[in-house]
Amino acid sequence: MASYATSAGIGVGLVTLLALYVGMTYCLTGFGFRFDVGWYLEAVSPYMWASTGIAFAISLSVVGAAWGIFTTGSSILGGGVKAPRIKTKNLISIIFCEAVAIYGIIMAIVLGNIIADFDYNNASREVASANYYAGYSMFAAGLTVGFSNLFCGVCVGIVGSGAALADAQNASLFVKILIVEIFGSAIGLFGIIVAIIQVTKIKMGKTAMP
């Protein structure tokens, strides 16, 4: 515990020192205006925002699914030593965890199909604004799906692990804990529904208009 606190303190100190160095460098060289958030948002291409959102959607979802499968699978294998009957029935927990990754890849495909080409240098202000808005929306949708599925995978994995161990001890407990697991898996659905709403009205490309 002490070593963890020491490592965390060193990490915070390094980040603070780096931020101070960058800030002083910008201020002393006359580029302090670059701390403007608006400048940063406009300097980054909408394609970068959109692609980062897609990356977050699939990567965080896969991490959540893998974490859940790891947690549940190890408990199923361990509990199966004592009660071999649980191995087949508890595979439903693995399916719930895998569904989390499927949510992520579905949303990544949806977001990827929205991306379209446009010439920023020759585009009108309205078209450029619409494309930037689309990029921001896709980034936000990717974060929404990614983090929802990440926590959903962790939740389903821990509950599924408990279901496997409880089933090994008492078979009548499986269905009761499975209900809790079903409610936990719904968290990922909430994320994908909200993300779809976020990108429903956006459009990228030369003909995009706000």
Tab-separated table of C-alpha atoms in Angstrom:
chain	number	residue	atom	x	y	z
A	1	MET	CA	0.000	0.000	0.000
A	2	ALA	CA	2.817	2.375	0.873
A	3	SER	CA	4.672	1.599	-2.352
A	4	TYR	CA	1.496	2.252	-4.359
A	5	ALA	CA	1.020	5.632	-2.672
A	6	THR	CA	4.682	6.484	-3.329
A	7	SER	CA	4.369	5.569	-7.016
A	8	ALA	CA	1.178	7.601	-7.332
A	9	GLY	CA	2.862	10.584	-5.683
A	10	ILE	CA	5.829	10.364	-8.052
A	11	GLY	CA	3.486	10.155	-11.042
A	12	VAL	CA	1.508	13.209	-9.951
A	13	GLY	CA	4.732	15.103	-9.323
A	14	LEU	CA	6.075	14.307	-12.801
A	15	VAL	CA	2.833	15.327	-14.479
A	16	THR	CA	2.774	18.592	-12.499
A	17	LEU	CA	6.400	19.305	-13.400
A	18	LEU	CA	5.737	18.620	-17.075
A	19	ALA	CA	2.668	20.890	-17.090
A	20	LEU	CA	4.659	23.650	-15.378
A	21	TYR	CA	7.495	23.297	-17.897
A	22	VAL	CA	5.165	23.462	-20.897
A	23	GLY	CA	3.252	26.393	-19.429
A	24	MET	CA	6.380	28.406	-18.688
A	25	THR	CA	7.801	27.629	-22.131
A	26	TYR	CA	4.674	28.888	-23.881
A	27	CYS	CA	4.440	32.004	-21.707
A	28	LEU	CA	8.099	32.966	-22.056
A	29	THR	CA	8.136	32.424	-25.824
A	30	GLY	CA	5.009	34.489	-26.450
A	31	PHE	CA	2.721	31.559	-27.253
A	32	GLY	CA	0.618	31.715	-24.103
A	33	PHE	CA	-2.485	32.239	-26.227
A	34	ARG	CA	-2.271	28.567	-27.186
A	35	PHE	CA	-3.748	27.651	-23.818
A	36	ASP	CA	-7.011	28.823	-25.359
A	37	VAL	CA	-9.359	25.827	-25.498
A	38	GLY	CA	-11.124	27.203	-28.549
A	39	TRP	CA	-7.840	27.370	-30.452
A	40	TYR	CA	-7.145	23.734	-29.639
A	41	LEU	CA	-10.618	22.558	-30.676
A	42	GLU	CA	-10.328	24.317	-34.026
A	43	ALA	CA	-6.722	23.294	-34.631
A	44	VAL	CA	-7.545	19.588	-34.446
A	45	SER	CA	-9.124	18.180	-37.594
A	46	PRO	CA	-12.714	16.899	-37.312
A	47	TYR	CA	-11.422	13.660	-38.821
A	48	MET	CA	-9.115	13.313	-35.835
A	49	TRP	CA	-12.004	13.804	-33.400
A	50	ALA	CA	-14.151	11.300	-35.296
A	51	SER	CA	-11.394	8.698	-35.607
A	52	THR	CA	-10.494	9.037	-31.929
A	53	GLY	CA	-14.142	8.520	-31.002
A	54	ILE	CA	-14.242	5.340	-33.082
A	55	ALA	CA	-11.027	4.131	-31.467
A	56	PHE	CA	-12.400	4.743	-27.972
A	57	ALA	CA	-15.692	3.018	-28.826
A	58	ILE	CA	-14.081	-0.255	-29.904
A	59	SER	CA	-10.992	-0.301	-27.684
A	60	LEU	CA	-12.680	0.458	-24.354
A	61	SER	CA	-15.486	-1.973	-25.191
A	62	VAL	CA	-12.983	-4.749	-25.898
A	63	VAL	CA	-11.130	-3.980	-22.661
A	64	GLY	CA	-14.404	-4.235	-20.723
A	65	ALA	CA	-15.315	-7.514	-22.429
A	66	ALA	CA	-11.864	-8.992	-21.861
A	67	TRP	CA	-11.850	-7.921	-18.225
A	68	GLY	CA	-15.270	-9.482	-17.664
A	69	ILE	CA	-14.364	-12.734	-19.427
A	70	PHE	CA	-11.134	-12.976	-17.452
A	71	THR	CA	-12.936	-12.454	-14.148
A	72	THR	CA	-15.839	-14.774	-14.910
A	73	GLY	CA	-13.831	-17.428	-16.712
A	74	SER	CA	-11.346	-17.916	-13.900
A	75	SER	CA	-14.185	-18.379	-11.404
A	76	ILE	CA	-15.987	-20.834	-13.674
A	77	LEU	CA	-12.831	-22.908	-14.044
A	78	GLY	CA	-12.111	-22.770	-10.325
A	79	GLY	CA	-15.677	-23.578	-9.291
A	80	GLY	CA	-15.862	-26.310	-11.939
A	81	VAL	CA	-13.233	-28.281	-10.070
A	82	LYS	CA	-15.634	-28.679	-7.153
A	83	ALA	CA	-18.867	-28.831	-9.171
A	84	PRO	CA	-18.325	-29.761	-12.862
A	85	ARG	CA	-22.032	-29.195	-13.579
A	86	ILE	CA	-21.597	-25.393	-13.492
A	87	LYS	CA	-19.250	-25.167	-16.478
A	88	THR	CA	-21.882	-25.295	-19.223
A	89	LYS	CA	-24.647	-23.357	-17.490
A	90	ASN	CA	-22.405	-20.438	-16.516
A	91	LEU	CA	-21.194	-19.871	-20.059
A	92	ILE	CA	-24.091	-17.421	-20.318
A	93	SER	CA	-21.960	-15.032	-18.258
A	94	ILE	CA	-19.232	-15.255	-20.907
A	95	ILE	CA	-21.833	-14.487	-23.588
A	96	PHE	CA	-22.963	-11.391	-21.686
A	97	CYS	CA	-19.343	-10.200	-21.481
A	98	GLU	CA	-18.751	-10.841	-25.186
A	99	ALA	CA	-21.881	-8.837	-26.025
A	100	VAL	CA	-20.134	-5.793	-24.581
A	101	ALA	CA	-17.456	-5.986	-27.298
A	102	ILE	CA	-20.181	-6.492	-29.923
A	103	TYR	CA	-21.861	-3.243	-28.787
A	104	GLY	CA	-18.560	-1.447	-29.307
A	105	ILE	CA	-17.897	-2.809	-32.786
A	106	ILE	CA	-21.474	-2.045	-33.876
A	107	MET	CA	-21.092	1.567	-32.784
A	108	ALA	CA	-17.645	1.810	-34.389
A	109	ILE	CA	-19.149	0.674	-37.700
A	110	VAL	CA	-21.996	3.176	-37.385
A	111	LEU	CA	-19.575	6.020	-36.678
A	112	GLY	CA	-17.194	4.947	-39.427
A	113	ASN	CA	-19.955	5.099	-42.024
A	114	ILE	CA	-20.669	8.738	-41.128
A	115	ILE	CA	-17.176	9.962	-42.043
A	116	ALA	CA	-17.072	11.652	-45.457
A	117	ASP	CA	-14.523	13.768	-47.310
A	118	PHE	CA	-14.636	17.551	-47.524
A	119	ASP	CA	-12.144	20.274	-48.506
A	120	TYR	CA	-11.686	22.511	-45.477
A	121	ASN	CA	-9.802	25.212	-47.394
A	122	ASN	CA	-12.587	25.677	-49.941
A	123	ALA	CA	-15.587	24.831	-47.760
A	124	SER	CA	-18.058	27.480	-46.664
A	125	ARG	CA	-18.313	28.442	-43.024
A	126	GLU	CA	-21.571	26.503	-42.658
A	127	VAL	CA	-20.110	23.300	-44.116
A	128	ALA	CA	-16.972	23.583	-41.988
A	129	SER	CA	-19.048	24.168	-38.842
A	130	ALA	CA	-21.245	21.153	-39.613
A	131	ASN	CA	-18.204	18.922	-40.108
A	132	TYR	CA	-16.582	20.102	-36.880
A	133	TYR	CA	-19.821	19.518	-35.019
A	134	ALA	CA	-20.005	16.017	-36.504
A	135	GLY	CA	-16.443	15.318	-35.395
A	136	TYR	CA	-17.130	16.477	-31.838
A	137	SER	CA	-20.361	14.464	-31.696
A	138	MET	CA	-18.639	11.302	-32.902
A	139	PHE	CA	-15.880	11.776	-30.342
A	140	ALA	CA	-18.456	12.175	-27.566
A	141	ALA	CA	-20.440	9.169	-28.819
A	142	GLY	CA	-17.286	7.057	-28.822
A	143	LEU	CA	-16.515	8.028	-25.240
A	144	THR	CA	-20.117	7.338	-24.216
A	145	VAL	CA	-20.111	3.841	-25.698
A	146	GLY	CA	-16.550	3.039	-24.676
A	147	PHE	CA	-16.816	3.917	-21.003
A	148	SER	CA	-20.344	2.501	-20.679
A	149	ASN	CA	-19.170	-0.825	-22.076
A	150	LEU	CA	-15.981	-0.770	-20.035
A	151	PHE	CA	-17.868	-0.486	-16.756
A	152	CYS	CA	-20.570	-2.835	-18.030
A	153	GLY	CA	-17.953	-5.504	-18.739
A	154	VAL	CA	-16.414	-5.109	-15.301
A	155	CYS	CA	-19.863	-5.266	-13.676
A	156	VAL	CA	-20.984	-8.350	-15.610
A	157	GLY	CA	-17.654	-10.057	-14.995
A	158	ILE	CA	-17.749	-9.589	-11.240
A	159	VAL	CA	-21.414	-10.588	-10.954
A	160	GLY	CA	-20.838	-13.569	-13.260
A	161	SER	CA	-17.923	-14.640	-11.125
A	162	GLY	CA	-20.144	-14.522	-8.055
A	163	ALA	CA	-22.856	-16.453	-9.908
A	164	ALA	CA	-20.438	-19.242	-10.801
A	165	LEU	CA	-19.101	-19.601	-7.270
A	166	ALA	CA	-22.586	-19.401	-5.735
A	167	ASP	CA	-23.855	-21.995	-8.206
A	168	ALA	CA	-21.027	-24.308	-7.265
A	169	GLN	CA	-22.116	-24.076	-3.630
A	170	ASN	CA	-25.888	-23.990	-4.105
A	171	ALA	CA	-27.547	-24.543	-7.496
A	172	SER	CA	-30.718	-22.680	-6.462
A	173	LEU	CA	-28.820	-19.378	-6.270
A	174	PHE	CA	-27.858	-19.266	-9.957
A	175	VAL	CA	-31.131	-17.910	-11.347
A	176	LYS	CA	-31.366	-15.241	-8.637
A	177	ILE	CA	-27.880	-13.907	-9.352
A	178	LEU	CA	-28.469	-14.205	-13.098
A	179	ILE	CA	-31.226	-11.587	-12.780
A	180	VAL	CA	-28.707	-9.181	-11.263
A	181	GLU	CA	-26.315	-9.962	-14.120
A	182	ILE	CA	-28.988	-9.183	-16.707
A	183	PHE	CA	-29.580	-5.758	-15.168
A	184	GLY	CA	-25.820	-5.159	-15.143
A	185	SER	CA	-25.546	-6.008	-18.840
A	186	ALA	CA	-28.203	-3.388	-19.619
A	187	ILE	CA	-25.688	-0.648	-18.757
A	188	GLY	CA	-23.973	-1.226	-22.104
A	189	LEU	CA	-27.290	-0.891	-23.933
A	190	PHE	CA	-27.904	2.462	-22.253
A	191	GLY	CA	-24.570	3.705	-23.573
A	192	ILE	CA	-25.152	2.605	-27.151
A	193	ILE	CA	-28.685	4.065	-27.193
A	194	VAL	CA	-27.447	7.469	-25.988
A	195	ALA	CA	-24.549	7.379	-28.466
A	196	ILE	CA	-26.913	6.693	-31.363
A	197	ILE	CA	-29.027	9.670	-30.277
A	198	GLN	CA	-25.874	11.830	-30.199
A	199	VAL	CA	-25.028	11.086	-33.843
A	200	THR	CA	-28.536	10.809	-35.296
A	201	LYS	CA	-28.663	14.311	-36.811
A	202	ILE	CA	-25.006	14.822	-37.776
A	203	LYS	CA	-23.548	14.655	-41.270
A	204	MET	CA	-20.036	14.980	-42.662
A	205	GLY	CA	-18.902	15.839	-46.158
A	206	LYS	CA	-19.160	18.564	-48.766
A	207	THR	CA	-22.945	18.849	-48.491
A	208	ALA	CA	-23.126	18.854	-44.685
A	209	MET	CA	-25.153	21.725	-43.302
A	210	PRO	CA	-25.994	22.632	-39.663
